[in-house]
Short mmCIF file of C-alpha atoms and ligand atoms in Angstrom, two decimals:
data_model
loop_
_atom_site.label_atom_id
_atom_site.label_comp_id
_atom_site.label_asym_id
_atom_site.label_seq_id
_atom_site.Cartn_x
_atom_site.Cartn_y
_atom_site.Cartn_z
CA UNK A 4 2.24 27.95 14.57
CA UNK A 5 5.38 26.65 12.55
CA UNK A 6 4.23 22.81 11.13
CA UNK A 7 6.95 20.80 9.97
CA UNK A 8 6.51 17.53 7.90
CA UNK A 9 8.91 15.14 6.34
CA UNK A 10 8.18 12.57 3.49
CA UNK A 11 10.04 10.27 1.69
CA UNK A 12 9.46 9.16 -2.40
CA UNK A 13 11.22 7.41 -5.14
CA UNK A 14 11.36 9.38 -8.65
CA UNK A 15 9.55 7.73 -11.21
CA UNK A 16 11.86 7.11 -14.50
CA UNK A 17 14.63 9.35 -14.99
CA UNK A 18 15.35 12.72 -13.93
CA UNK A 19 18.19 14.91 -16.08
CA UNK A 20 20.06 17.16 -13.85
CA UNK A 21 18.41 20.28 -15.31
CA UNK A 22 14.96 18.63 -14.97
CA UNK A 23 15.51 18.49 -11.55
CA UNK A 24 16.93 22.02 -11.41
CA UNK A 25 13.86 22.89 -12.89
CA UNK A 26 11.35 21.61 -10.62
CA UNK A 27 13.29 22.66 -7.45
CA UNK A 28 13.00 26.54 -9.16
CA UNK A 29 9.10 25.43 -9.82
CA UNK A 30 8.62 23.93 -6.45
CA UNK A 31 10.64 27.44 -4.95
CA UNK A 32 8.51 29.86 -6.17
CA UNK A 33 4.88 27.88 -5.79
CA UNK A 34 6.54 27.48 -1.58
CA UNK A 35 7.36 31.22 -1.97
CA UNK A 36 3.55 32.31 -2.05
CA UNK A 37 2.26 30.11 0.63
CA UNK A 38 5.20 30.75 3.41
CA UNK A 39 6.89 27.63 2.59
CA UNK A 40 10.04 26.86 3.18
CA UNK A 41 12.53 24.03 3.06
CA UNK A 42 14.84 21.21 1.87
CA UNK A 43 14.76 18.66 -1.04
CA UNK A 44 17.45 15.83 -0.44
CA UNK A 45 18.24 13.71 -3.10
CA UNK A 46 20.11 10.16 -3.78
CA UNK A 47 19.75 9.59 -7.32
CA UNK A 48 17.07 7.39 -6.76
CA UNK A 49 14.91 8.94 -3.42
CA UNK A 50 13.76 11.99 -2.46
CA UNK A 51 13.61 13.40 1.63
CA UNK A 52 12.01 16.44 1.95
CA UNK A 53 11.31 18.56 4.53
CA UNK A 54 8.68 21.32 4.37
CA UNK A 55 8.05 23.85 7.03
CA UNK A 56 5.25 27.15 7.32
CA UNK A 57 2.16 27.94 8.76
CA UNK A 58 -0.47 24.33 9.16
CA UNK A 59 -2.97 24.53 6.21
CA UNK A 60 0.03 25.95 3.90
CA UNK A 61 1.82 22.73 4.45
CA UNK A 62 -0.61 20.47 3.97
CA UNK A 63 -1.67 22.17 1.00
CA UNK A 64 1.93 21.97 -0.27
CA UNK A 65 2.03 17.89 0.45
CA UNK A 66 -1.16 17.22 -0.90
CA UNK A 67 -0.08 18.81 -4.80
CA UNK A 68 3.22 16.61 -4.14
CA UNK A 69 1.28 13.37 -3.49
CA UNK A 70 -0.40 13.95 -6.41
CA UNK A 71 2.54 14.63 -8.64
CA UNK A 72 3.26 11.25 -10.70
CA UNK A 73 7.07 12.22 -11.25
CA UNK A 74 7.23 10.40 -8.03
CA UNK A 75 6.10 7.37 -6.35
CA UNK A 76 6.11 5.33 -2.90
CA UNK A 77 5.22 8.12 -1.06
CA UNK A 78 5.54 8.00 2.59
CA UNK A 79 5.31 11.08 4.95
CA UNK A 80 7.44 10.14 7.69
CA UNK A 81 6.85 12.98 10.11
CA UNK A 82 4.60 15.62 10.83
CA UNK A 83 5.31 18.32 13.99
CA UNK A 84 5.99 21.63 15.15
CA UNK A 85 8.98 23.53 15.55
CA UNK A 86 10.07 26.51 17.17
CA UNK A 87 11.65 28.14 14.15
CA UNK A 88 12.08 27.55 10.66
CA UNK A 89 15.22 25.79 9.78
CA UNK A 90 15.59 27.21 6.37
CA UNK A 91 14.00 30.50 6.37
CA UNK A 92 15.91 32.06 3.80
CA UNK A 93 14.59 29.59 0.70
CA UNK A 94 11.41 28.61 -0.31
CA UNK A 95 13.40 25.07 -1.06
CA UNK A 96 17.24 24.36 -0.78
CA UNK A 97 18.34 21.26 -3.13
CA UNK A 98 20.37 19.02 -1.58
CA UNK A 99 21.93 16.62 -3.94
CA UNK A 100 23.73 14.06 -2.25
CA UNK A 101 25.43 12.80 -5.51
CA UNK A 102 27.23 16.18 -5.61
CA UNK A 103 27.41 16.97 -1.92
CA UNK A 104 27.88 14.23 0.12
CA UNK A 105 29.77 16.07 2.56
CA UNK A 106 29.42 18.59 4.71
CA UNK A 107 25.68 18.20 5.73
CA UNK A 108 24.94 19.67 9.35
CA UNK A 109 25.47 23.46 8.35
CA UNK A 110 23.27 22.43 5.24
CA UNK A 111 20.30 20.25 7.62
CA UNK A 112 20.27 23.03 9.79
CA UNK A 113 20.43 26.53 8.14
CA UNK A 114 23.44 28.52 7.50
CA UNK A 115 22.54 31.92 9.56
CA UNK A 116 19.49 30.98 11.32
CA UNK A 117 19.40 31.64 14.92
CA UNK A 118 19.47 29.41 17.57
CA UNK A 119 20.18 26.90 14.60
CA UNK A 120 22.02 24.63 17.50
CA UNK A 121 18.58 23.83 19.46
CA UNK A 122 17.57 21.97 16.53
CA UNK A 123 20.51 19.40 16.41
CA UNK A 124 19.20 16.14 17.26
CA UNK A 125 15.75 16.50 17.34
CA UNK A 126 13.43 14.46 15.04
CA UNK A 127 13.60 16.22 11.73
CA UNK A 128 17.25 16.72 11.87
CA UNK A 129 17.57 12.61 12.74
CA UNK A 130 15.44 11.79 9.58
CA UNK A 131 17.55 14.03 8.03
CA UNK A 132 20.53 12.67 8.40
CA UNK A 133 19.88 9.67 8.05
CA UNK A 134 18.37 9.75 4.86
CA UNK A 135 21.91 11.46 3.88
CA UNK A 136 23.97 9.34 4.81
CA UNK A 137 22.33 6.32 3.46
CA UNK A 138 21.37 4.41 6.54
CA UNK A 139 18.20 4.87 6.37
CA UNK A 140 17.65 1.88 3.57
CA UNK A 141 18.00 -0.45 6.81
CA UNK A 142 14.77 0.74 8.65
CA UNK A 143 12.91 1.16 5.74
CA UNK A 144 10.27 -1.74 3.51
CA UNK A 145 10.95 -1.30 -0.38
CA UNK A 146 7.72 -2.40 -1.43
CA UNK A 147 6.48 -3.63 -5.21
CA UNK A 148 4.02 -0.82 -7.46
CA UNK A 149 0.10 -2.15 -7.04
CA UNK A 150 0.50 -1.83 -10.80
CA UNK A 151 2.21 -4.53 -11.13
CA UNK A 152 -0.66 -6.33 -9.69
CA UNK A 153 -4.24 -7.53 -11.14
CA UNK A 154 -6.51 -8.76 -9.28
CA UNK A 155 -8.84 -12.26 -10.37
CA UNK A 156 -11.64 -13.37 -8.88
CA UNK A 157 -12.13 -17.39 -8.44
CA UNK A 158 -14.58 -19.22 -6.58
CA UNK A 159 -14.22 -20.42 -3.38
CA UNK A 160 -12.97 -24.05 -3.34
CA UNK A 161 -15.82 -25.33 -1.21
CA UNK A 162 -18.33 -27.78 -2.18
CA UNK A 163 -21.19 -24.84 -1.33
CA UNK A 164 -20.85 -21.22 -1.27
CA UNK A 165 -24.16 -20.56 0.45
CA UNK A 166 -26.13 -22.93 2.65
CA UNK A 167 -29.07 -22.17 4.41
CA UNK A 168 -29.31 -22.50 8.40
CA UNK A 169 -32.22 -23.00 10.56
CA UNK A 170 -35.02 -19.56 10.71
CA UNK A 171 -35.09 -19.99 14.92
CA UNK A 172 -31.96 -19.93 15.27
CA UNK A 173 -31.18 -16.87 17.80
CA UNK A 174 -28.19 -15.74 15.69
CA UNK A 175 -26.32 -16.54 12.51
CA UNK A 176 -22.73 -15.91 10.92
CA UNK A 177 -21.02 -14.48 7.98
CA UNK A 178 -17.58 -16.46 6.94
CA UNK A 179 -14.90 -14.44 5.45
CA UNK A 180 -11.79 -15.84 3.88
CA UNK A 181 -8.42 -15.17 5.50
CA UNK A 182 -5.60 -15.42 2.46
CA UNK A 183 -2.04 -16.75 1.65
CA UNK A 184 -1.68 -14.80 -1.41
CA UNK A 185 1.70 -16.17 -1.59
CA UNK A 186 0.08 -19.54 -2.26
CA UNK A 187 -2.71 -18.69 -3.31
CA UNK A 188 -4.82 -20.78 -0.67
CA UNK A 189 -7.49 -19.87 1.61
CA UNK A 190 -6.12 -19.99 5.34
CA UNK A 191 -9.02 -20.04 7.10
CA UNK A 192 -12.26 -18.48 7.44
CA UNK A 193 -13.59 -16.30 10.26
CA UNK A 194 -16.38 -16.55 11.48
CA UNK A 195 -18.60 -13.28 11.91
CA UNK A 196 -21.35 -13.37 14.43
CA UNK A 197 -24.76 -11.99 13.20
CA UNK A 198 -28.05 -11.58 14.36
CA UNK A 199 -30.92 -12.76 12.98
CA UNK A 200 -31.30 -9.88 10.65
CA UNK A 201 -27.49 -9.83 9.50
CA UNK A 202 -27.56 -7.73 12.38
CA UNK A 203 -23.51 -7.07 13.90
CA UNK A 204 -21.95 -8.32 16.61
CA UNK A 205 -22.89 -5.69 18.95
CA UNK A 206 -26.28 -5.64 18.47
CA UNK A 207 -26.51 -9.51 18.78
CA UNK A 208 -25.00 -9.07 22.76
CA UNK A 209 -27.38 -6.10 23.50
CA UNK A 210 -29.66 -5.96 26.51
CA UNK A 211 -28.12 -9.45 28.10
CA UNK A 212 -26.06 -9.65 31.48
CA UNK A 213 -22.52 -10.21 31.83
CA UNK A 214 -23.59 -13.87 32.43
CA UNK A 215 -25.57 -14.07 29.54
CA UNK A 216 -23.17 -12.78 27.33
CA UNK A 217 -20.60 -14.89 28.29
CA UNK A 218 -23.18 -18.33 27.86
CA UNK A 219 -24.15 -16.87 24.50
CA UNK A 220 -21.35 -16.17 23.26
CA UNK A 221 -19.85 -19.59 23.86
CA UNK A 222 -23.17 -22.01 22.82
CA UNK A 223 -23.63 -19.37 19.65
CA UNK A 224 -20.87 -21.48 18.64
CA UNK A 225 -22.71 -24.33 17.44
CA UNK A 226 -24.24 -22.33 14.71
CA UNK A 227 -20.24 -21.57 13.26
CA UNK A 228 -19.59 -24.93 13.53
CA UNK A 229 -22.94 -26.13 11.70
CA UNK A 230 -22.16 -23.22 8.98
CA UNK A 231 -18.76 -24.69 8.47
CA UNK A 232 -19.70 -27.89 8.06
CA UNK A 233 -22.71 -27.25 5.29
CA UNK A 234 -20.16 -25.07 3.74
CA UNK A 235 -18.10 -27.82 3.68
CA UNK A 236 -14.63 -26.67 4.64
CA UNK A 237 -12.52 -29.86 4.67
CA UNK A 238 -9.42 -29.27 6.39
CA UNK A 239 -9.77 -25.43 6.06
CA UNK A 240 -9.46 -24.34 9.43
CA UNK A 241 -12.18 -22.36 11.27
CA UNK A 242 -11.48 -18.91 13.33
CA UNK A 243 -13.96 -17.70 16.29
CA UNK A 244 -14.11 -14.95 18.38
CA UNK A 245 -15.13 -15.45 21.78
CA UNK A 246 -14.77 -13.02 24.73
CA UNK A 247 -11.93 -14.54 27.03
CA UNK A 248 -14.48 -14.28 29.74
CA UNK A 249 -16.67 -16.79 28.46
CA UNK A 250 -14.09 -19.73 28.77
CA UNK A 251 -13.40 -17.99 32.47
CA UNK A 252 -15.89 -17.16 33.58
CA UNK A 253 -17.88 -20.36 32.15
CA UNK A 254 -17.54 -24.03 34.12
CA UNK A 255 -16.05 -26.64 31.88
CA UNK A 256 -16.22 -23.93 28.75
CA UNK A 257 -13.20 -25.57 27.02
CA UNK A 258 -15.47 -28.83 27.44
CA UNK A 259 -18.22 -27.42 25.95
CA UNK A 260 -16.43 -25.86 22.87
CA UNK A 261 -14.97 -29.25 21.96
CA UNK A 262 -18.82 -31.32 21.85
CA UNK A 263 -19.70 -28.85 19.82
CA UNK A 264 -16.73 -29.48 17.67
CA UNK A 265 -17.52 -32.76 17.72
CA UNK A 266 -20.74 -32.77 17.08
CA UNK A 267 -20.50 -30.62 13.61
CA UNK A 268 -18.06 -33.16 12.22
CA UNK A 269 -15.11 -31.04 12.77
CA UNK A 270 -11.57 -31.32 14.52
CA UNK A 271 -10.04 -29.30 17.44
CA UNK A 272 -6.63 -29.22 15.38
CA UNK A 273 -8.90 -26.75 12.68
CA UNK A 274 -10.61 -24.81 15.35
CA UNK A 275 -8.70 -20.81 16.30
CA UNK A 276 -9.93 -19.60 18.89
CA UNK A 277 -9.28 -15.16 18.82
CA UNK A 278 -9.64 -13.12 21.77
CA UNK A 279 -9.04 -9.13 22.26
CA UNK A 280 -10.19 -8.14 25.42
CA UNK A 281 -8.30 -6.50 28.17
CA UNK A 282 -10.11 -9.12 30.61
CA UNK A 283 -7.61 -11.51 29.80
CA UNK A 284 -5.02 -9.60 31.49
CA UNK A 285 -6.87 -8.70 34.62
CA UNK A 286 -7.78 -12.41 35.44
CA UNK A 287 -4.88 -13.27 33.62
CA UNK A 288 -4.45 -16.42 35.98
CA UNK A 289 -7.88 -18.36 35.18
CA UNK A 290 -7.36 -17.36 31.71
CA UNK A 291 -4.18 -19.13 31.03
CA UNK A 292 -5.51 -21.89 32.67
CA UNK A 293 -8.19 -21.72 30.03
CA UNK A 294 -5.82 -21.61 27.66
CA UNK A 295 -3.84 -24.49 28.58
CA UNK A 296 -7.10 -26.49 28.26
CA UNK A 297 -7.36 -25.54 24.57
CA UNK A 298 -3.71 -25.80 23.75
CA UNK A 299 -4.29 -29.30 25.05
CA UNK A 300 -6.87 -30.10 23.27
CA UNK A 301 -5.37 -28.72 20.15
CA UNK A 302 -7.05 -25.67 19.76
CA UNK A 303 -5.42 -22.48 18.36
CA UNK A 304 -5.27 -19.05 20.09
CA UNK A 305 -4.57 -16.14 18.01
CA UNK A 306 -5.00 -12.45 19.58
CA UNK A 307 -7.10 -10.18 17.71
CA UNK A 308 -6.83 -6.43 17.05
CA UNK A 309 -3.00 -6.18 17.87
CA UNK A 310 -2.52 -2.62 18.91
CA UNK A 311 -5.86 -1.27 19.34
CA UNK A 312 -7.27 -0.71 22.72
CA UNK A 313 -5.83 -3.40 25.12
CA UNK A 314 -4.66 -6.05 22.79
CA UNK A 315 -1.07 -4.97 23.30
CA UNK A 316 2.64 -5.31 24.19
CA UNK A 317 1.23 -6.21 27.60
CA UNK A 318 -0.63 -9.20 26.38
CA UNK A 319 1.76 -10.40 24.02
CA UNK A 320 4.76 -9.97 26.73
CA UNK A 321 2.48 -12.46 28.72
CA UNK A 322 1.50 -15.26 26.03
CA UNK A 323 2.20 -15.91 23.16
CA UNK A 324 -0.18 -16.72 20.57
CA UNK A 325 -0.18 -18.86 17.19
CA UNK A 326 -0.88 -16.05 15.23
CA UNK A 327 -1.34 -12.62 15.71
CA UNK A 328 -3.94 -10.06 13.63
CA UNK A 329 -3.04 -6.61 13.34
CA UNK A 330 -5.63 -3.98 13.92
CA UNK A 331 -6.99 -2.58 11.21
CA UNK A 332 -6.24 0.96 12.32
CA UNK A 333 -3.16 0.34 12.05
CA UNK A 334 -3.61 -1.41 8.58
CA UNK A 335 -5.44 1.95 7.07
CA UNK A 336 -3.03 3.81 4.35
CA UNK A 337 -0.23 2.03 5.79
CA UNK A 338 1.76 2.54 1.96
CA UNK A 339 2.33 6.33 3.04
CA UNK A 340 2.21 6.55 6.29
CA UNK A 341 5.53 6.19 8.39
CA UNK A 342 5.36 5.31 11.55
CA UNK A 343 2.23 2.82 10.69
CA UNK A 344 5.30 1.16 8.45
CA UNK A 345 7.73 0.96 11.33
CA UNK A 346 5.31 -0.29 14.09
CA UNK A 347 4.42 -3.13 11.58
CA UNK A 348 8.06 -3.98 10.97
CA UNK A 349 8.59 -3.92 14.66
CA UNK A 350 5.80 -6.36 15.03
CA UNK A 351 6.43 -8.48 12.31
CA UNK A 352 10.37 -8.76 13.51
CA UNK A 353 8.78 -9.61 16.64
CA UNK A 354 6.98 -12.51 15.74
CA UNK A 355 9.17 -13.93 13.49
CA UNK A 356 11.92 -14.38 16.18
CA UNK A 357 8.72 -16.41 18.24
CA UNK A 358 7.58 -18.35 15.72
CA UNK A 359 4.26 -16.29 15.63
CA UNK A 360 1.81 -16.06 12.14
CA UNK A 361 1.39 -12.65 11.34
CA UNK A 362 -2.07 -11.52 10.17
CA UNK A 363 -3.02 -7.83 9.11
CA UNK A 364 -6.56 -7.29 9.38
CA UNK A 365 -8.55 -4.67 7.16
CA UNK A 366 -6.76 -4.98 4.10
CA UNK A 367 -9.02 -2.84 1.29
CA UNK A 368 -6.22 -1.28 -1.29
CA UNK A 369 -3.60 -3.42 -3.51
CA UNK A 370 -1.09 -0.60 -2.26
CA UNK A 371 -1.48 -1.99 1.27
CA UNK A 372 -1.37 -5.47 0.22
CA UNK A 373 2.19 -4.82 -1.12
CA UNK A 374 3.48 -2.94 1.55
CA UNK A 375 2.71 -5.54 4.02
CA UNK A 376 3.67 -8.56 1.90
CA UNK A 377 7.24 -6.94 0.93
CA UNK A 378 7.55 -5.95 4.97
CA UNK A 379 6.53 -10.17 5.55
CA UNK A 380 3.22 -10.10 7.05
CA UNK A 381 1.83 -13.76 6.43
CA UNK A 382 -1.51 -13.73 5.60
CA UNK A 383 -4.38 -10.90 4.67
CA UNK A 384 -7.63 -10.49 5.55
CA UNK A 385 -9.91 -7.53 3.64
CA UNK A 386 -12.40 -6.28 1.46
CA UNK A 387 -9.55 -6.20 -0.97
CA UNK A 388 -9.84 -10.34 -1.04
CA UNK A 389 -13.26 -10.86 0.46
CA UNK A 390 -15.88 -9.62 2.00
CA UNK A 391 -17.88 -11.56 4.82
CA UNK A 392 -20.54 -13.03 3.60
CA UNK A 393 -24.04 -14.07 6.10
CA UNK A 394 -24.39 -17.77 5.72
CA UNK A 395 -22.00 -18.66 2.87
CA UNK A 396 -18.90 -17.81 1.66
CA UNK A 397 -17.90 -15.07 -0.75
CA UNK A 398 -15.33 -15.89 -4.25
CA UNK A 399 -11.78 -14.73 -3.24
CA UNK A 400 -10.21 -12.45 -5.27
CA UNK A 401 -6.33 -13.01 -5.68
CA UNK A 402 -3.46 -11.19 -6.68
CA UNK A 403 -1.56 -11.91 -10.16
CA UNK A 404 1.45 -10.49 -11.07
CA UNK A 405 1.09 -8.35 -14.42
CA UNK A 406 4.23 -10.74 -15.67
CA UNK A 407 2.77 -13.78 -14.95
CA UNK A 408 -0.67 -13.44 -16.26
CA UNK A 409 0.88 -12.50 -19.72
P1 C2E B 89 -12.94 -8.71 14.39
O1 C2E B 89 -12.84 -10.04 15.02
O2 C2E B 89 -11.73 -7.88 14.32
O3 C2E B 89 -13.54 -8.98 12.94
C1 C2E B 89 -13.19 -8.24 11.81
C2 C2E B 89 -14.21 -7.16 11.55
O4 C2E B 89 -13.71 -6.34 10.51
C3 C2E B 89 -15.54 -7.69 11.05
O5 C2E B 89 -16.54 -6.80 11.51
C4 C2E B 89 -15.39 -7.60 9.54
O6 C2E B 89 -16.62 -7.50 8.86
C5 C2E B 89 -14.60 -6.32 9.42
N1 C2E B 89 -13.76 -6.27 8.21
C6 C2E B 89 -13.15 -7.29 7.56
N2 C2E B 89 -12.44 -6.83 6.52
C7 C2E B 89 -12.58 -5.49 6.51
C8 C2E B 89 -12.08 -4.44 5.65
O7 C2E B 89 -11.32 -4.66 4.71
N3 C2E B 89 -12.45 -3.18 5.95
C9 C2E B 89 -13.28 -2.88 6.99
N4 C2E B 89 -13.60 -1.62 7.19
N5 C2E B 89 -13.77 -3.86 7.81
C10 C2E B 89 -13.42 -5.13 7.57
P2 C2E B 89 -17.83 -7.32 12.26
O8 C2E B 89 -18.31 -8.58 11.63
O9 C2E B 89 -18.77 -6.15 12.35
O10 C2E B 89 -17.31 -7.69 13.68
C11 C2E B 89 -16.90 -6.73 14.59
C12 C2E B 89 -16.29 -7.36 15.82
O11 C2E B 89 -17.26 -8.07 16.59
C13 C2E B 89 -15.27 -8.44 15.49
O12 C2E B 89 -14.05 -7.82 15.13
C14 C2E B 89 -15.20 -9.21 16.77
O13 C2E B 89 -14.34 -8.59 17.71
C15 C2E B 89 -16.63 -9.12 17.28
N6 C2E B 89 -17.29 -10.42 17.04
C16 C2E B 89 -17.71 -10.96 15.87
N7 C2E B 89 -18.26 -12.18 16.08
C17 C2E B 89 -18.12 -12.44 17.40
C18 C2E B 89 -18.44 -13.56 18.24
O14 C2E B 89 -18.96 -14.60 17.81
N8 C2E B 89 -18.16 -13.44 19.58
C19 C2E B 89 -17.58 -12.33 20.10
N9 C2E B 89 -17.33 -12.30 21.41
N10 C2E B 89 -17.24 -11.27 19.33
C20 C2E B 89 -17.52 -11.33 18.00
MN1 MN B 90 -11.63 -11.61 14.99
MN1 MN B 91 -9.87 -8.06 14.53
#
């Protein structure tokens, strides 16, 4: 089986024009013994290179490369199969595009290989040329180096970090922060449901009915609220999850939801209300009816876990949300991974032109974080900045730029 895979990187420093004769000749013969072959495009500045052979040889090849610091912003861009090899004749060609920047197909495709034309315009040979001729600058996110990043640690600015909540209650929750690292203020806090014995969510719903779920999810409310208001948010505003059933399928839910507000001191206008279920599009009619109930009240309704399992295009093509959190999944080694990048573009384009607060979910590494801040997601949520702490609130830990701290 013939893999293919594609990545693009930026050279680190400077590169002399025999330096980088030299590593093509290094690279050449190290492809050589594995059954590697390919094709090393470069601008000046970026790298494209395409590396074809048998699976394990590959990935053995990328692997030393992703590990080589003469390069950086490494982002594999595709990974396939392919009939035939495209450039069977060299363990790696050097395109340099200062030199050559004419004359590409014969060079993208193989001089003498046969049946060279059935590999015209597939995906390898796209990426290709657009990386050649330049265009591809336009779909790509040119994203800061974590190292120019620290990371400090302050406090949360609440008047207590950990309260304690009553013993019979029949479930508890943990808060985590949700950041504007841009302005370096908290944006809210989610609240975590947990069960008695910091137990997850799952476990808390086990062993009820349908019914059940949906009443206990909805009065396990009051316990958020009471957490929130020990904590002592202020005008911090307050993020729950609640199973879009449970304001359907529950009379006067919306009602409900907003004594409870009341009654822990807070205001509708801080409450978010996140949902993720595909239940929301198959009674999609008594759930926006739901919804209009909490818009009206002033409620927030964000959708949760944007592009896992049924929180999708569908969804959003039906309502549109105040904010929108992107699935962790999705969020996971984003920095090198290329079509993670341009889904996340897509979606951030997306919401910008409807006025919709992007969120990515699951941030843990600072290279994420500045992949997803240059590509203009809005705010963070992660074990990078916090973790979710059982009745209290952890210190947030916020990005400084190496500059400004000096
Ligand atoms: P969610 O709403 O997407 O909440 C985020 C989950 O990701 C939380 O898991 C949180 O602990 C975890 N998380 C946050 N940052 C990171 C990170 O950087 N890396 C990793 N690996 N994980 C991170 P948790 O608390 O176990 O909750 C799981 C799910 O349970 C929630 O996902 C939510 O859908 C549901 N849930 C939580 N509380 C409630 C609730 O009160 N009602 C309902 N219906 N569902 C709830
Ligand atoms: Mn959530
Ligand atoms: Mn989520």
């Amino acid at each position: 089986m013939l893999s293919i895979l594609i990545y693009r990187s930026r050279m680190n420093g400077q590169l002399a024009q025999a330096e980088l004769a030299e590593l093509v000749r290094l690279a050449r013969g190290a492809n050589d013994a594995r059954a590697v072959t390919g094709i090393l495009l470069f601008d000046g500045v970026y790298f494209l290179q395409m590396l074809e052979g048998p699976d394990q040889a590959v990935q053995a090849v990328y692997e030393r490369i992703a590990g080589d610091g003469r390069h950086t912003h490494i982002v594999r861009l595709l990974q396939d199969y392919a009939p035939r090899r495209r450039f069977a004749e060299c363990g790696m060609r050097l395109l340099d595009l200062r030199t050559h920047p004419q004359g590409m197909d014969h060079l993208l495709l193989g001089d003498a290989t046969p049946g060279a034309d059935t590999l015209i315009g597939d995906r390898a040979y796209k990426l290709m040329q657009l990386f050649a001729a330049g265009r591809w600058r336009d779909h790509a996110t040119e994203s800061d180096d974590a190292a120019h990043w620290r990371f400090v640690r302050r406090a949360a600015p609440f008047p207590q970090s950990m309260v304690s909540m009553p013993s019979s209650a029949p479930c508890r929750f943990a808060l985590q922060p949700i950041v504007d690292t841009t302005h370096g203020r908290i944006s809210s806090l989610e609240a975590l449901m947990r069960g008695p014995g910091n137990e997850p969510p799952h476990v808390c719903f086990a062993g009820m009915t349908q019914e059940q779920r949906y009443r206990f999810d909805l009065e396990s409310k009051a316990y958020a609220f009471e957490l929130a208001s020990k904590v002592g948010i202020g005008s911090c505003k307050l993020s729950i999850n609640l199973l879009p059933m449970s304001l359907v399928q529950i009379p006067d839910a919306v009602q409900r939801l907003a004594e409870l507000i009341a009654l822990h001191g807070l205001k509708p206008q801080q409450i978010m209300v996140e949902i993720t279920e595909d239940e929301a599009i198959t009674h999609l009619v008594p759930f926006k009816a739901a919804l209009r109930r909490l818009r009206e009240l002033g409620i927030s309704v964000v959708i949760d876990d944007f592009g896992a399992g049924f929180a999708g295009l569908s969804l959003l093509s039906r309502f549109q949300p105040d904010k929108l959190k992107i699935d962790r999944q999705i969020v996971s080694g984003i920095h090198a991974d290329g079509p993670r990048q341009a889904i996340v573009r897509a979606i951030v384009a997306c919401c910008r032109s409807l006025g919709i607060t992007t969120v990515a979910e699951g941030v843990e590494t600072a290279d994420e974080w500045c992949w997803l801040q240059a590509a203009g997601i809005d705010l963070f949520q992660g074990f990078l900045f916090a973790r979710p702490v059982l009745d209290g609130v952890s210190p947030v830990t916020w990005p400084v730029a190496v500059d400004a701290a000096a």
